Coordinates of C-alpha atoms and ligand atoms in Angstrom, one line a residue:
M1 CA 0.0 0.0 0.0
K2 CA 1.5 3.3 -1.1
L3 CA 0.4 6.4 0.7
N4 CA 3.1 8.9 -0.3
H5 CA 0.8 10.7 -2.7
L6 CA -1.6 11.7 0.1
T7 CA -1.6 15.2 1.5
D8 CA -1.0 15.4 5.3
E9 CA -4.6 16.4 5.9
T10 CA -6.0 13.4 4.0
L11 CA -3.6 11.0 5.6
L12 CA -4.6 12.2 9.1
D13 CA -8.3 12.2 8.2
D14 CA -8.2 8.8 6.6
T15 CA -6.4 7.3 9.7
L16 CA -9.1 8.8 12.0
K17 CA -11.8 7.2 9.8
L18 CA -10.1 3.9 9.8
V19 CA -9.7 3.8 13.5
E20 CA -13.4 4.7 13.9
R21 CA -14.3 1.8 11.7
E22 CA -11.9 -0.5 13.7
R23 CA -13.7 0.5 17.0
N24 CA -17.0 -0.1 15.4
I25 CA -16.0 -3.6 14.2
G26 CA -14.6 -4.2 17.7
G27 CA -18.0 -3.5 19.2
Q28 CA -19.7 -5.8 16.7
I29 CA -17.2 -8.6 17.4
L30 CA -18.1 -8.5 21.1
W31 CA -21.8 -8.9 20.2
H32 CA -21.0 -11.9 18.0
L33 CA -18.8 -13.5 20.7
K34 CA -21.6 -13.0 23.2
E35 CA -24.0 -14.9 21.0
I36 CA -21.5 -17.6 20.3
D37 CA -21.0 -17.9 24.1
R38 CA -24.7 -18.0 24.7
R39 CA -25.1 -20.9 22.2
K40 CA -21.8 -22.5 23.5
L41 CA -21.1 -22.9 19.8
F42 CA -17.4 -23.2 20.4
V43 CA -18.0 -26.7 21.7
E44 CA -18.9 -27.8 18.2
L45 CA -15.4 -26.8 17.2
K46 CA -13.8 -28.8 20.0
C47 CA -12.9 -25.7 22.0
S48 CA -13.2 -25.9 25.8
S49 CA -14.2 -22.3 26.3
L50 CA -14.8 -19.0 24.5
F51 CA -11.2 -18.1 25.3
D52 CA -9.9 -21.3 23.7
Y53 CA -12.1 -20.5 20.6
C54 CA -10.6 -17.0 20.4
V55 CA -7.1 -18.3 20.5
R56 CA -7.2 -21.4 18.4
I57 CA -9.9 -20.6 15.8
L58 CA -9.9 -16.8 15.6
K59 CA -6.0 -16.7 16.1
Y60 CA -6.0 -14.0 18.7
S61 CA -3.0 -13.8 21.0
E62 CA -3.9 -14.9 24.6
G63 CA -3.9 -11.2 25.7
Q64 CA -6.2 -10.2 22.9
A65 CA -8.5 -13.2 23.6
S66 CA -8.6 -12.4 27.3
R67 CA -9.6 -8.8 26.6
R68 CA -12.4 -9.8 24.2
V69 CA -13.7 -12.5 26.6
S70 CA -13.8 -9.9 29.4
G71 CA -15.6 -7.5 27.1
T72 CA -18.1 -10.2 26.3
R73 CA -18.7 -11.0 29.9
L74 CA -19.4 -7.3 30.7
L75 CA -21.6 -6.9 27.7
K76 CA -24.0 -9.4 29.2
D77 CA -24.8 -7.1 32.2
L78 CA -24.1 -3.8 30.5
P79 CA -25.1 -3.7 26.9
G80 CA -24.3 0.0 26.8
I81 CA -20.6 -0.6 26.8
A82 CA -20.6 -1.6 23.1
G83 CA -21.5 2.0 22.3
K84 CA -18.7 3.2 24.5
I85 CA -16.1 1.0 22.7
E86 CA -17.4 2.4 19.4
N87 CA -17.1 6.0 20.5
G88 CA -13.7 5.3 22.1
S89 CA -14.6 6.3 25.7
L90 CA -13.7 2.8 26.9
N91 CA -11.3 0.3 25.3
L92 CA -10.8 -3.4 25.6
T93 CA -7.8 -3.1 27.9
Q94 CA -9.9 -1.1 30.4
L95 CA -12.7 -3.6 30.2
N96 CA -10.2 -6.4 30.9
Q97 CA -8.9 -4.5 33.9
A98 CA -12.5 -3.8 35.2
N99 CA -13.6 -7.4 34.6
F100 CA -10.8 -8.9 36.7
F101 CA -11.4 -6.2 39.3
F102 CA -15.1 -7.0 39.6
R103 CA -14.2 -10.7 39.9
D104 CA -11.6 -10.2 42.6
E105 CA -13.8 -7.8 44.6
K106 CA -16.9 -10.0 44.0
I107 CA -18.9 -7.2 42.5
S108 CA -21.9 -8.6 40.7
S109 CA -24.5 -5.8 40.6
P110 CA -24.8 -4.2 37.2
E111 CA -25.4 -0.8 38.8
K112 CA -22.2 -1.0 40.8
K113 CA -20.3 -2.1 37.7
A114 CA -21.8 0.7 35.6
E115 CA -20.8 3.2 38.3
I116 CA -17.2 2.2 38.3
L117 CA -17.0 1.9 34.5
K118 CA -18.3 5.5 34.3
K119 CA -15.3 6.6 36.4
I120 CA -12.7 5.0 34.0
E121 CA -14.2 6.4 30.8
N122 CA -11.6 8.3 28.8
R123 CA -8.8 7.4 31.1
S124 CA -5.5 5.8 30.3
T125 CA -4.6 2.2 31.4
R126 CA -2.5 3.5 34.3
E127 CA -5.2 5.9 35.4
T128 CA -7.7 3.1 35.2
E129 CA -5.5 0.9 37.4
R130 CA -5.3 3.7 40.0
I131 CA -9.0 4.3 40.0
L132 CA -9.8 0.6 40.4
H133 CA -7.2 0.4 43.1
E134 CA -9.0 3.1 45.1
H135 CA -12.1 1.0 45.0
R136 CA -10.5 -2.1 46.4
K137 CA -11.8 -3.1 49.8
E138 CA -8.4 -4.3 50.9
A139 CA -5.3 -3.9 48.9
V140 CA -3.6 -7.2 49.6
S141 CA -3.0 -8.9 46.4
R142 CA 0.4 -10.6 46.5
N143 CA 1.9 -12.8 43.9
V144 CA 3.2 -16.2 45.0
F145 CA 5.5 -18.1 42.7
L146 CA 5.8 -21.8 43.2
V147 CA 8.7 -23.7 41.8
V148 CA 7.5 -27.3 41.4
K149 CA 8.5 -30.5 39.6
E150 CA 6.8 -31.3 36.3
E151 CA 5.0 -34.2 38.0
T152 CA 3.6 -31.9 40.8
K153 CA 2.6 -29.4 38.2
K154 CA 0.5 -32.1 36.4
K155 CA -1.1 -33.0 39.7
L156 CA -2.0 -29.4 40.4
E157 CA -3.5 -29.0 36.9
K158 CA -5.6 -32.1 37.5
V159 CA -7.0 -30.7 40.8
R160 CA -7.6 -27.3 39.0
D161 CA -9.6 -29.1 36.2
L162 CA -11.6 -31.1 38.7
K163 CA -12.5 -28.0 40.8
A164 CA -12.9 -25.5 38.0
H165 CA -16.6 -24.7 38.7
T166 CA -16.2 -23.8 42.3
C167 CA -12.6 -22.5 42.2
P168 CA -12.1 -20.5 39.1
D169 CA -8.8 -18.9 40.2
N170 CA -5.6 -20.1 42.0
D171 CA -6.5 -18.3 45.2
S172 CA -9.9 -20.0 45.6
L173 CA -8.4 -23.3 44.5
I174 CA -5.6 -23.2 47.1
T175 CA -8.0 -22.1 49.8
K176 CA -10.3 -25.0 48.9
M177 CA -7.3 -27.5 48.9
C178 CA -6.3 -26.3 52.4
D179 CA -9.9 -26.6 53.7
E180 CA -10.2 -30.1 52.3
V181 CA -6.8 -31.3 53.6
T182 CA -7.6 -29.7 57.0
K183 CA -10.7 -31.9 57.2
I184 CA -8.6 -35.0 56.7
W185 CA -5.5 -34.0 58.7
D186 CA -7.0 -32.1 61.6
P187 CA -7.9 -34.8 64.2
T188 CA -10.5 -32.5 65.8
L189 CA -12.5 -32.5 62.6
I190 CA -12.4 -36.2 61.7
K191 CA -15.4 -37.2 63.9
R192 CA -17.6 -34.6 62.5
M193 CA -16.8 -35.4 58.9
S194 CA -17.6 -39.1 59.3
H195 CA -21.1 -38.1 60.6
G196 CA -21.7 -35.7 57.7
S197 CA -20.7 -38.0 54.9
T198 CA -23.8 -40.3 55.4
E199 CA -26.2 -37.4 54.4
G200 CA -25.8 -38.0 50.7
R201 CA -28.7 -35.9 49.5
F202 CA -27.8 -35.9 45.8
I203 CA -25.8 -38.5 44.0
P204 CA -24.4 -41.1 46.3
K205 CA -20.6 -41.1 46.4
M206 CA -20.5 -44.8 45.4
I207 CA -22.5 -44.1 42.2
E208 CA -20.4 -41.1 41.5
A209 CA -17.2 -43.2 41.7
Q210 CA -18.6 -45.9 39.5
V211 CA -19.6 -43.3 36.8
W212 CA -16.2 -41.7 36.9
S213 CA -14.5 -45.1 36.6
R214 CA -16.7 -46.3 33.8
D215 CA -16.2 -43.0 31.8
R216 CA -12.5 -43.2 32.6
G217 CA -12.5 -39.6 34.0
V218 CA -13.1 -37.9 30.6
C219 CA -16.0 -36.0 29.1
T220 CA -18.1 -38.6 27.1
K221 CA -18.6 -36.1 24.3
C222 CA -15.2 -34.4 23.8
Q223 CA -12.9 -36.5 25.9
G224 CA -11.8 -33.3 27.8
T225 CA -10.9 -33.4 31.4
Y226 CA -11.5 -29.7 32.4
A227 CA -14.4 -29.1 34.8
L228 CA -16.2 -32.4 34.5
E229 CA -19.7 -32.8 35.8
L230 CA -22.1 -35.6 36.3
D231 CA -25.0 -35.3 33.9
H232 CA -28.4 -37.0 34.1
I233 CA -29.0 -38.5 30.6
K234 CA -32.7 -38.4 31.3
P235 CA -32.9 -35.0 33.1
F236 CA -33.5 -35.1 36.9
A237 CA -36.4 -32.6 36.4
V238 CA -38.4 -35.1 34.3
G239 CA -37.9 -38.0 36.6
G240 CA -34.4 -39.2 35.6
K241 CA -32.8 -41.3 38.3
S242 CA -29.4 -40.9 39.8
T243 CA -28.3 -44.4 38.7
V244 CA -25.0 -45.4 37.1
E245 CA -27.0 -46.1 33.9
N246 CA -28.6 -42.7 33.8
L247 CA -25.5 -40.7 34.6
R248 CA -22.5 -39.8 32.5
L249 CA -19.5 -37.5 32.7
L250 CA -19.6 -34.3 30.6
C251 CA -17.3 -31.3 30.8
R252 CA -19.0 -28.1 31.7
A253 CA -18.8 -26.7 28.2
C254 CA -20.4 -29.8 26.7
N255 CA -23.0 -29.9 29.4
Q256 CA -23.9 -26.3 28.8
R257 CA -24.0 -26.8 25.0
Q258 CA -26.3 -29.7 25.6
R259 CA -28.7 -27.7 27.6
V260 CA -28.8 -25.0 24.9
T261 CA -29.5 -27.5 22.2
Y262 CA -32.1 -29.1 24.4
F263 CA -34.0 -25.8 24.6
Q264 CA -33.5 -25.1 21.0
N265 CA -35.0 -28.4 20.2
T266 CA -37.9 -28.3 22.6
I267 CA -39.1 -24.7 22.3
P268 CA -39.9 -24.7 18.6
D269 CA -42.1 -27.8 19.3
K270 CA -44.1 -25.8 21.9
N271 CA -44.5 -22.9 19.4
A272 CA -45.8 -25.3 16.7
F273 CA -48.3 -26.6 19.2
Q274 CA -49.5 -23.2 20.1
L275 CA -49.7 -22.0 16.5
K276 CA -51.9 -25.0 15.6
R277 CA -54.3 -24.6 18.4
P278 CA -56.3 -21.5 17.3
D279 CA -57.2 -23.1 14.0
G280 CA -58.6 -26.0 16.0
Ligands
ZN1 ZN1 -16.8 -32.1 26.7

């Protein structure tokens, strides 16, 4: 592309227009990613998450993917941010900063999120960091680096995959591990635990163990190991039993995808029924 014939004015003007278009496309991409996420469509492409899809299929770098996934998450609660990306008052880096901040500080109310986002509009990355820092309840985030053997790392990754639903980050995972180990190792707690374990209200531990062993600890759809869940083949809500035969292992993504397709397949039927009825 040769631009040396352009006047300075045209060059600056064209650049401005291109960047406007780029931001506009950026906003549209977020809407598309949000819909893909809602449908869990990435599962069809053997991706374990929207992030995985952004990296492997869309070829974004991990940083680019993280920023877009953050933007998509925020867009769910706050549809107005798409317009702010398009007019440039917020950028994806800021949304990423804000998304992690909301998660760390356990802020879930859309009103509170909107209030904080308002404060970082038209600010630089560094200013955004400072503003968010001022809103932290306690400024005690410390990085801990662990040097471990490859084998230990694999064990940690396995535990992380198993507990991905309840412990989405390292901090909650390590807290959970400590709590669980304390239950086993703290002699004062052993008695209480043996009483509690008989109250199996949901799926009996024995059944759970048999399903895990039969399905060899992998998702029965995609063979993944991340965030596995026990799924009732005939749903519990329609009388499906918690038996080995009616249970299978699915990863969270496949399970969510399955729920979406279940609704897509059942709702049109209902509509068809309702449409027919008035005619008799
Ligand atoms: Zn799966």
